[in-house]
PDB file of C-alpha atoms and ligand atoms in Angstrom:
ATOM      1  CA  MET A   1       4.499  11.075   9.638  1.00 50.00           C
ATOM      2  CA  SER A   2       3.440  14.383   8.082  1.00 64.00           C
ATOM      3  CA  ARG A   3       2.811  14.480   4.369  1.00 76.00           C
ATOM      4  CA  PRO A   4       5.455  15.979   2.096  1.00 88.00           C
ATOM      5  CA  ARG A   5       4.722  19.505   0.849  1.00 92.00           C
ATOM      6  CA  ALA A   6       2.424  19.165  -2.149  1.00 96.00           C
ATOM      7  CA  LEU A   7       3.710  19.973  -5.630  1.00 98.00           C
ATOM      8  CA  ILE A   8       1.284  21.293  -8.239  1.00 98.00           C
ATOM      9  CA  ALA A   9       3.014  21.052 -11.614  1.00 98.00           C
ATOM     10  CA  GLY A  10       1.792  22.388 -14.932  1.00 98.00           C
ATOM     11  CA  ASN A  11       2.976  20.498 -18.006  1.00 98.00           C
ATOM     12  CA  TRP A  12       2.272  22.885 -20.851  1.00 98.00           C
ATOM     13  CA  LYS A  13       3.263  20.256 -23.452  1.00 98.00           C
ATOM     14  CA  MET A  14       3.648  21.635 -27.015  1.00 98.00           C
ATOM     15  CA  ASN A  15       1.218  24.491 -26.567  1.00 98.00           C
ATOM     16  CA  GLY A  16       1.274  28.251 -26.854  1.00 97.00           C
ATOM     17  CA  ARG A  17       3.523  30.805 -28.449  1.00 98.00           C
ATOM     18  CA  LEU A  18       5.985  33.043 -26.665  1.00 98.00           C
ATOM     19  CA  ALA A  19       3.471  35.800 -25.889  1.00 98.00           C
ATOM     20  CA  GLU A  20       0.992  33.300 -24.463  1.00 98.00           C
ATOM     21  CA  ALA A  21       3.662  31.555 -22.403  1.00 98.00           C
ATOM     22  CA  THR A  22       4.888  34.759 -20.805  1.00 98.00           C
ATOM     23  CA  ALA A  23       1.333  35.953 -20.139  1.00 98.00           C
ATOM     24  CA  LEU A  24       0.421  32.621 -18.547  1.00 98.00           C
ATOM     25  CA  ALA A  25       3.561  32.653 -16.424  1.00 98.00           C
ATOM     26  CA  ALA A  26       2.857  36.219 -15.308  1.00 98.00           C
ATOM     27  CA  ALA A  27      -0.682  35.303 -14.284  1.00 98.00           C
ATOM     28  CA  VAL A  28       0.489  32.234 -12.353  1.00 98.00           C
ATOM     29  CA  ALA A  29       3.193  34.304 -10.652  1.00 98.00           C
ATOM     30  CA  ALA A  30       0.683  36.995  -9.718  1.00 97.00           C
ATOM     31  CA  GLY A  31      -1.602  34.436  -8.101  1.00 96.00           C
ATOM     32  CA  ALA A  32       1.051  32.376  -6.329  1.00 95.00           C
ATOM     33  CA  ARG A  33       0.933  32.520  -2.552  1.00 88.00           C
ATOM     34  CA  ALA A  34       3.802  31.644  -0.251  1.00 83.00           C
ATOM     35  CA  GLY A  35       2.848  28.964   2.242  1.00 86.00           C
ATOM     36  CA  GLY A  36       0.662  26.930  -0.105  1.00 91.00           C
ATOM     37  CA  PRO A  37       1.745  23.985  -2.202  1.00 96.00           C
ATOM     38  CA  GLU A  38       4.849  24.378  -4.343  1.00 97.00           C
ATOM     39  CA  LEU A  39       3.946  25.582  -7.839  1.00 98.00           C
ATOM     40  CA  LEU A  40       5.831  24.514 -10.947  1.00 98.00           C
ATOM     41  CA  VAL A  41       5.403  25.416 -14.604  1.00 98.00           C
ATOM     42  CA  CYS A  42       6.990  23.382 -17.410  1.00 99.00           C
ATOM     43  CA  PRO A  43       6.870  25.329 -20.699  1.00 98.00           C
ATOM     44  CA  PRO A  44       8.296  24.142 -24.034  1.00 98.00           C
ATOM     45  CA  PHE A  45      12.086  24.518 -24.408  1.00 98.00           C
ATOM     46  CA  PRO A  46      12.086  27.756 -26.445  1.00 98.00           C
ATOM     47  CA  MET A  47      10.055  29.585 -23.791  1.00 98.00           C
ATOM     48  CA  LEU A  48      12.045  28.525 -20.718  1.00 98.00           C
ATOM     49  CA  ALA A  49      14.368  31.512 -20.442  1.00 98.00           C
ATOM     50  CA  ALA A  50      11.638  34.063 -21.101  1.00 98.00           C
ATOM     51  CA  VAL A  51       9.304  32.402 -18.603  1.00 98.00           C
ATOM     52  CA  LYS A  52      12.083  32.391 -16.023  1.00 98.00           C
ATOM     53  CA  GLY A  53      12.459  36.121 -16.518  1.00 98.00           C
ATOM     54  CA  VAL A  54       8.741  36.670 -16.024  1.00 98.00           C
ATOM     55  CA  LEU A  55       8.608  34.508 -12.886  1.00 98.00           C
ATOM     56  CA  GLY A  56      11.364  36.552 -11.284  1.00 96.00           C
ATOM     57  CA  ALA A  57      11.281  36.072  -7.531  1.00 94.00           C
ATOM     58  CA  ALA A  58       7.710  34.715  -7.442  1.00 96.00           C
ATOM     59  CA  PRO A  59       7.338  31.397  -5.573  1.00 96.00           C
ATOM     60  CA  VAL A  60       6.890  29.408  -8.793  1.00 98.00           C
ATOM     61  CA  SER A  61       9.485  26.887  -9.944  1.00 98.00           C
ATOM     62  CA  LEU A  62      10.505  26.277 -13.547  1.00 98.00           C
ATOM     63  CA  GLY A  63      10.835  22.882 -15.184  1.00 99.00           C
ATOM     64  CA  ALA A  64      11.363  21.336 -18.601  1.00 99.00           C
ATOM     65  CA  GLN A  65       9.492  18.483 -20.241  1.00 98.00           C
ATOM     66  CA  ASP A  66      12.430  16.275 -21.209  1.00 98.00           C
ATOM     67  CA  CYS A  67      16.224  16.151 -21.337  1.00 98.00           C
ATOM     68  CA  HIS A  68      18.969  14.136 -22.998  1.00 98.00           C
ATOM     69  CA  ALA A  69      20.945  11.686 -20.892  1.00 98.00           C
ATOM     70  CA  LYS A  70      24.343  13.137 -21.845  1.00 98.00           C
ATOM     71  CA  PRO A  71      25.703  16.507 -20.655  1.00 98.00           C
ATOM     72  CA  ALA A  72      26.841  17.655 -24.124  1.00 98.00           C
ATOM     73  CA  GLY A  73      27.834  16.379 -27.531  1.00 98.00           C
ATOM     74  CA  ALA A  74      26.705  15.533 -31.048  1.00 98.00           C
ATOM     75  CA  HIS A  75      22.988  15.079 -30.418  1.00 98.00           C
ATOM     76  CA  THR A  76      21.211  17.329 -32.852  1.00 98.00           C
ATOM     77  CA  GLY A  77      17.964  18.711 -31.552  1.00 97.00           C
ATOM     78  CA  ASP A  78      18.447  17.498 -28.000  1.00 98.00           C
ATOM     79  CA  VAL A  79      18.856  19.524 -24.812  1.00 98.00           C
ATOM     80  CA  SER A  80      20.957  18.519 -21.809  1.00 98.00           C
ATOM     81  CA  ALA A  81      19.927  18.739 -18.182  1.00 98.00           C
ATOM     82  CA  GLU A  82      22.905  21.041 -17.566  1.00 98.00           C
ATOM     83  CA  MET A  83      21.542  23.494 -20.153  1.00 98.00           C
ATOM     84  CA  LEU A  84      18.178  23.409 -18.421  1.00 98.00           C
ATOM     85  CA  GLY A  85      19.833  24.244 -15.126  1.00 98.00           C
ATOM     86  CA  ASP A  86      21.577  27.185 -16.776  1.00 98.00           C
ATOM     87  CA  VAL A  87      18.289  28.769 -17.801  1.00 98.00           C
ATOM     88  CA  GLY A  88      16.801  28.422 -14.332  1.00 98.00           C
ATOM     89  CA  CYS A  89      15.084  25.047 -14.308  1.00 98.00           C
ATOM     90  CA  ARG A  90      14.736  23.239 -11.022  1.00 98.00           C
ATOM     91  CA  TYR A  91      12.763  20.265 -12.358  1.00 98.00           C
ATOM     92  CA  VAL A  92      12.632  18.125 -15.475  1.00 99.00           C
ATOM     93  CA  ILE A  93       9.813  15.772 -16.444  1.00 99.00           C
ATOM     94  CA  VAL A  94      11.145  12.448 -17.768  1.00 98.00           C
ATOM     95  CA  GLY A  95       9.356   9.383 -19.089  1.00 98.00           C
ATOM     96  CA  HIS A  96       6.048  11.072 -19.829  1.00 98.00           C
ATOM     97  CA  SER A  97       3.807   8.586 -21.625  1.00 98.00           C
ATOM     98  CA  GLU A  98       3.740  10.858 -24.665  1.00 98.00           C
ATOM     99  CA  ARG A  99       7.519  10.591 -24.913  1.00 98.00           C
ATOM    100  CA  ARG A 100       7.447   6.866 -24.185  1.00 97.00           C
ATOM    101  CA  ALA A 101       4.929   6.501 -27.052  1.00 96.00           C
ATOM    102  CA  ASP A 102       6.100   9.169 -29.533  1.00 97.00           C
ATOM    103  CA  HIS A 103       9.825   8.598 -29.095  1.00 97.00           C
ATOM    104  CA  GLY A 104       9.998   4.966 -28.066  1.00 97.00           C
ATOM    105  CA  GLU A 105      11.539   5.705 -24.690  1.00 98.00           C
ATOM    106  CA  GLY A 106      11.751   2.651 -22.475  1.00 98.00           C
ATOM    107  CA  ASP A 107      12.512   2.372 -18.788  1.00 98.00           C
ATOM    108  CA  ALA A 108      16.304   2.274 -19.260  1.00 98.00           C
ATOM    109  CA  ALA A 109      16.253   5.474 -21.325  1.00 98.00           C
ATOM    110  CA  VAL A 110      13.984   7.136 -18.775  1.00 98.00           C
ATOM    111  CA  ARG A 111      16.294   6.100 -15.940  1.00 98.00           C
ATOM    112  CA  ALA A 112      19.291   7.544 -17.821  1.00 98.00           C
ATOM    113  CA  LYS A 113      17.427  10.838 -18.232  1.00 98.00           C
ATOM    114  CA  ALA A 114      16.474  10.854 -14.554  1.00 99.00           C
ATOM    115  CA  GLU A 115      20.131  10.266 -13.683  1.00 98.00           C
ATOM    116  CA  ALA A 116      21.084  13.136 -15.977  1.00 98.00           C
ATOM    117  CA  GLY A 117      18.660  15.424 -14.201  1.00 98.00           C
ATOM    118  CA  MET A 118      20.072  14.480 -10.822  1.00 98.00           C
ATOM    119  CA  ARG A 119      23.637  14.878 -12.115  1.00 98.00           C
ATOM    120  CA  ALA A 120      22.781  18.435 -13.179  1.00 98.00           C
ATOM    121  CA  GLY A 121      21.176  19.279  -9.847  1.00 98.00           C
ATOM    122  CA  LEU A 122      17.627  19.142 -11.213  1.00 98.00           C
ATOM    123  CA  VAL A 123      14.793  17.160  -9.676  1.00 98.00           C
ATOM    124  CA  PRO A 124      13.444  14.691 -12.254  1.00 99.00           C
ATOM    125  CA  ILE A 125       9.721  13.998 -12.221  1.00 99.00           C
ATOM    126  CA  VAL A 126       9.577  10.383 -13.378  1.00 98.00           C
ATOM    127  CA  CYS A 127       6.252   9.450 -14.989  1.00 98.00           C
ATOM    128  CA  VAL A 128       4.712   5.993 -14.903  1.00 98.00           C
ATOM    129  CA  GLY A 129       1.268   4.723 -15.828  1.00 98.00           C
ATOM    130  CA  GLU A 130      -0.646   1.953 -17.562  1.00 98.00           C
ATOM    131  CA  THR A 131      -2.638   2.002 -20.809  1.00 97.00           C
ATOM    132  CA  LEU A 132      -6.321   1.189 -20.870  1.00 97.00           C
ATOM    133  CA  ALA A 133      -5.623  -2.232 -22.372  1.00 97.00           C
ATOM    134  CA  GLU A 134      -3.199  -2.968 -19.538  1.00 97.00           C
ATOM    135  CA  ARG A 135      -5.760  -1.857 -16.941  1.00 97.00           C
ATOM    136  CA  ASP A 136      -8.516  -3.900 -18.571  1.00 96.00           C
ATOM    137  CA  ALA A 137      -6.182  -6.904 -18.489  1.00 98.00           C
ATOM    138  CA  GLY A 138      -5.765  -6.451 -14.731  1.00 97.00           C
ATOM    139  CA  ALA A 139      -2.099  -5.540 -15.162  1.00 98.00           C
ATOM    140  CA  ALA A 140      -2.064  -1.922 -13.925  1.00 98.00           C
ATOM    141  CA  LEU A 141      -0.258  -2.621 -10.643  1.00 98.00           C
ATOM    142  CA  ALA A 142       2.332  -4.845 -12.293  1.00 98.00           C
ATOM    143  CA  ILE A 143       2.981  -2.402 -15.147  1.00 98.00           C
ATOM    144  CA  VAL A 144       3.432   0.547 -12.799  1.00 98.00           C
ATOM    145  CA  ALA A 145       5.686  -1.485 -10.497  1.00 98.00           C
ATOM    146  CA  ALA A 146       7.870  -2.564 -13.421  1.00 98.00           C
ATOM    147  CA  GLN A 147       8.133   0.984 -14.770  1.00 98.00           C
ATOM    148  CA  LEU A 148       9.002   2.246 -11.304  1.00 98.00           C
ATOM    149  CA  ALA A 149      11.674  -0.399 -10.789  1.00 98.00           C
ATOM    150  CA  GLY A 150      13.183   0.249 -14.218  1.00 98.00           C
ATOM    151  CA  SER A 151      12.933   4.039 -14.357  1.00 98.00           C
ATOM    152  CA  ILE A 152      14.044   5.226 -10.920  1.00 98.00           C
ATOM    153  CA  PRO A 153      17.800   5.460 -10.365  1.00 98.00           C
ATOM    154  CA  ALA A 154      19.289   3.655  -7.377  1.00 98.00           C
ATOM    155  CA  ALA A 155      20.742   6.930  -6.085  1.00 98.00           C
ATOM    156  CA  ALA A 156      17.367   8.686  -5.914  1.00 98.00           C
ATOM    157  CA  THR A 157      16.200  10.266  -2.671  1.00 98.00           C
ATOM    158  CA  ALA A 158      12.980  12.015  -1.695  1.00 98.00           C
ATOM    159  CA  ALA A 159      14.776  15.337  -2.063  1.00 98.00           C
ATOM    160  CA  THR A 160      16.168  14.601  -5.526  1.00 98.00           C
ATOM    161  CA  LEU A 161      13.347  12.845  -7.388  1.00 98.00           C
ATOM    162  CA  VAL A 162       9.563  13.016  -7.717  1.00 98.00           C
ATOM    163  CA  VAL A 163       7.287  10.256  -9.056  1.00 98.00           C
ATOM    164  CA  ALA A 164       4.159  10.960 -11.111  1.00 98.00           C
ATOM    165  CA  TYR A 165       1.438   8.367 -11.716  1.00 98.00           C
ATOM    166  CA  GLU A 166      -0.362   9.174 -14.944  1.00 98.00           C
ATOM    167  CA  PRO A 167      -2.705   6.502 -16.289  1.00 98.00           C
ATOM    168  CA  VAL A 168      -2.394   6.885 -20.060  1.00 97.00           C
ATOM    169  CA  TRP A 169      -6.155   6.530 -20.541  1.00 96.00           C
ATOM    170  CA  ALA A 170      -6.813   9.506 -18.257  1.00 97.00           C
ATOM    171  CA  ILE A 171      -4.487  11.914 -20.072  1.00 96.00           C
ATOM    172  CA  GLY A 172      -6.353  14.524 -22.078  1.00 95.00           C
ATOM    173  CA  THR A 173      -9.523  12.436 -22.075  1.00 95.00           C
ATOM    174  CA  GLY A 174     -11.535  13.985 -19.264  1.00 94.00           C
ATOM    175  CA  ARG A 175     -11.704  10.510 -17.703  1.00 94.00           C
ATOM    176  CA  THR A 176     -10.208  10.063 -14.269  1.00 95.00           C
ATOM    177  CA  PRO A 177      -9.758   6.959 -12.177  1.00 96.00           C
ATOM    178  CA  THR A 178     -11.928   6.670  -9.095  1.00 97.00           C
ATOM    179  CA  ALA A 179     -10.420   7.767  -5.812  1.00 97.00           C
ATOM    180  CA  ALA A 180     -10.181   4.078  -4.892  1.00 98.00           C
ATOM    181  CA  GLN A 181      -8.245   3.281  -8.073  1.00 97.00           C
ATOM    182  CA  VAL A 182      -5.854   6.174  -7.444  1.00 98.00           C
ATOM    183  CA  ALA A 183      -5.443   5.085  -3.830  1.00 98.00           C
ATOM    184  CA  GLU A 184      -4.627   1.508  -4.869  1.00 98.00           C
ATOM    185  CA  ILE A 185      -1.877   2.508  -7.303  1.00 98.00           C
ATOM    186  CA  HIS A 186      -0.411   5.202  -5.060  1.00 98.00           C
ATOM    187  CA  ALA A 187      -0.299   2.789  -2.123  1.00 98.00           C
ATOM    188  CA  LYS A 188       1.610   0.320  -4.308  1.00 98.00           C
ATOM    189  CA  ILE A 189       4.018   3.030  -5.471  1.00 98.00           C
ATOM    190  CA  ARG A 190       4.572   4.069  -1.849  1.00 98.00           C
ATOM    191  CA  ALA A 191       5.159   0.489  -0.756  1.00 98.00           C
ATOM    192  CA  ASP A 192       7.699  -0.029  -3.537  1.00 98.00           C
ATOM    193  CA  LEU A 193       9.489   3.220  -2.661  1.00 98.00           C
ATOM    194  CA  VAL A 194       9.570   2.269   1.018  1.00 98.00           C
ATOM    195  CA  ALA A 195      10.934  -1.172   0.161  1.00 98.00           C
ATOM    196  CA  ARG A 196      13.691   0.298  -1.973  1.00 98.00           C
ATOM    197  CA  PHE A 197      14.667   3.603  -0.338  1.00 98.00           C
ATOM    198  CA  ALA A 198      15.343   4.537   3.284  1.00 97.00           C
ATOM    199  CA  ASP A 199      13.383   7.763   2.841  1.00 97.00           C
ATOM    200  CA  GLY A 200      10.621   6.136   0.782  1.00 97.00           C
ATOM    201  CA  PRO A 201       7.850   7.641   2.954  1.00 97.00           C
ATOM    202  CA  ALA A 202       9.000  11.167   2.078  1.00 97.00           C
ATOM    203  CA  PHE A 203       9.013  10.870  -1.748  1.00 98.00           C
ATOM    204  CA  ARG A 204       6.389  13.028  -3.440  1.00 98.00           C
ATOM    205  CA  VAL A 205       4.077  10.987  -5.647  1.00 98.00           C
ATOM    206  CA  LEU A 206       1.945  13.119  -7.966  1.00 98.00           C
ATOM    207  CA  TYR A 207      -1.253  12.120  -9.716  1.00 98.00           C
ATOM    208  CA  GLY A 208      -1.760  13.251 -13.342  1.00 98.00           C
ATOM    209  CA  GLY A 209      -4.512  12.748 -15.906  1.00 98.00           C
ATOM    210  CA  SER A 210      -7.474  15.104 -16.463  1.00 96.00           C
ATOM    211  CA  VAL A 211      -6.932  16.985 -13.202  1.00 98.00           C
ATOM    212  CA  LYS A 212      -9.020  20.161 -13.125  1.00 98.00           C
ATOM    213  CA  ALA A 213     -10.317  22.528 -10.475  1.00 98.00           C
ATOM    214  CA  ALA A 214     -13.553  20.560 -10.169  1.00 97.00           C
ATOM    215  CA  ASN A 215     -11.903  17.232  -9.267  1.00 97.00           C
ATOM    216  CA  ALA A 216      -8.672  18.438  -7.645  1.00 98.00           C
ATOM    217  CA  ALA A 217      -9.869  18.436  -4.039  1.00 97.00           C
ATOM    218  CA  GLU A 218     -11.002  14.813  -4.277  1.00 97.00           C
ATOM    219  CA  LEU A 219      -7.890  13.556  -6.078  1.00 98.00           C
ATOM    220  CA  LEU A 220      -5.463  15.517  -3.898  1.00 98.00           C
ATOM    221  CA  SER A 221      -7.031  14.216  -0.691  1.00 97.00           C
ATOM    222  CA  VAL A 222      -6.343  10.576  -1.599  1.00 98.00           C
ATOM    223  CA  ALA A 223      -3.730   8.927   0.619  1.00 97.00           C
ATOM    224  CA  ASN A 224      -0.229   9.019  -0.871  1.00 98.00           C
ATOM    225  CA  VAL A 225      -1.141  11.686  -3.437  1.00 98.00           C
ATOM    226  CA  ASP A 226       1.335  14.497  -2.826  1.00 98.00           C
ATOM    227  CA  GLY A 227       0.390  16.784  -5.659  1.00 98.00           C
ATOM    228  CA  ALA A 228      -0.714  16.871  -9.269  1.00 98.00           C
ATOM    229  CA  LEU A 229       0.818  16.916 -12.736  1.00 98.00           C
ATOM    230  CA  VAL A 230      -1.620  18.971 -14.759  1.00 98.00           C
ATOM    231  CA  GLY A 231      -1.818  19.210 -18.546  1.00 98.00           C
ATOM    232  CA  GLY A 232      -4.681  21.039 -20.245  1.00 98.00           C
ATOM    233  CA  ALA A 233      -5.949  22.755 -17.110  1.00 98.00           C
ATOM    234  CA  ALA A 234      -2.487  24.247 -16.523  1.00 98.00           C
ATOM    235  CA  LEU A 235      -2.896  26.383 -19.649  1.00 98.00           C
ATOM    236  CA  LYS A 236      -5.407  28.584 -17.820  1.00 98.00           C
ATOM    237  CA  ALA A 237      -3.915  30.435 -14.864  1.00 98.00           C
ATOM    238  CA  ASP A 238      -7.195  30.631 -12.939  1.00 98.00           C
ATOM    239  CA  GLU A 239      -7.811  26.929 -13.305  1.00 98.00           C
ATOM    240  CA  PHE A 240      -4.243  26.032 -12.365  1.00 98.00           C
ATOM    241  CA  LEU A 241      -4.323  28.276  -9.288  1.00 98.00           C
ATOM    242  CA  ALA A 242      -7.693  26.825  -8.279  1.00 98.00           C
ATOM    243  CA  ILE A 243      -6.158  23.338  -8.419  1.00 98.00           C
ATOM    244  CA  ALA A 244      -3.353  24.558  -6.165  1.00 98.00           C
ATOM    245  CA  ALA A 245      -5.887  26.071  -3.781  1.00 97.00           C
ATOM    246  CA  ALA A 246      -7.591  22.674  -3.538  1.00 96.00           C
ATOM    247  CA  ALA A 247      -4.462  20.973  -2.166  1.00 94.00           C
ATOM    248  CA  PRO A 248      -4.927  19.856   1.445  1.00 88.00           C
ATOM    249  CA  LYS A 249      -3.523  22.408   3.863  1.00 78.00           C
ATOM    250  CA  GLY A 250      -0.667  21.758   6.221  1.00 59.00           C
ATOM    251  CA  ASN A 251       1.424  19.497   4.053  1.00 47.00           C
TER     252      ASN A 251
HETATM  253  P1  LIG B   1      -4.184  16.385 -18.908  1.00 61.47           P
HETATM  254  O1  LIG B   1      -4.261  17.102 -17.580  1.00 61.47           O
HETATM  255  O2  LIG B   1      -4.429  17.296 -20.078  1.00 61.47           O
HETATM  256  O3  LIG B   1      -5.014  15.153 -18.900  1.00 61.47           O
HETATM  257  O4  LIG B   1      -2.663  15.906 -19.072  1.00 61.47           O
HETATM  258  C1  LIG B   1      -2.051  15.232 -18.022  1.00 61.47           C
HETATM  259  C2  LIG B   1      -0.612  15.108 -18.320  1.00 61.47           C
HETATM  260  O5  LIG B   1      -0.213  14.393 -19.212  1.00 61.47           O
HETATM  261  C3  LIG B   1       0.322  15.913 -17.513  1.00 61.47           C
HETATM  262  O6  LIG B   1       1.633  15.521 -17.714  1.00 61.47           O
END
């Protein structure tokens, strides 16, 4: 079976001001090439509409970094998936480890947000990943499997949801797992998706955590790695585009 088309996603996190966001988006758009992997940028909420305007018809998708589970209502400070769709988002990241840690989001909350994204016609990117203590305790596979089981809605399909494996200890640290460690977790994620969903083989499973141009080719060539979720290196257009260029061809 051929690999799904790779997705190279930039999670800008809480970085940049409006001028920097639009300049970064313009540079990514200028360097985007049709026929390569799918490119996605996920700016902070206040920049979404402006970034969408800058992207125009370039082959770069727009995503957000979180959403509320409900479509509307008395939820001060929150943003619904429907609102994100209105401003041009196609994707929404849910369950990032920084939200799980900073905002106490557990698997049920993440699943509700993923369902909200799907309800609004967005593709949720559901993040899972173990801490260093969990890895050192030999629990990485079990933790990821439990997060996957608890966070992915039953109605998900390969076309409507993306999974991202982000080991917490690799995020923003410059440390990456070995190719063998990535392969082990991604194989487990694939097996669980295949066991649960008829189109399990076609789900895109991204790797995230200290991806940069220098290690992208190795990480993206690992079996069952269908793209990358990039943090710090996505804040530089050249670096982000170089990561995209490192994606294996023909998928
Ligand atoms: P870094 O690429 O900065 O390690 O961040 C990864 C990440 O958390 C992407 O969502």
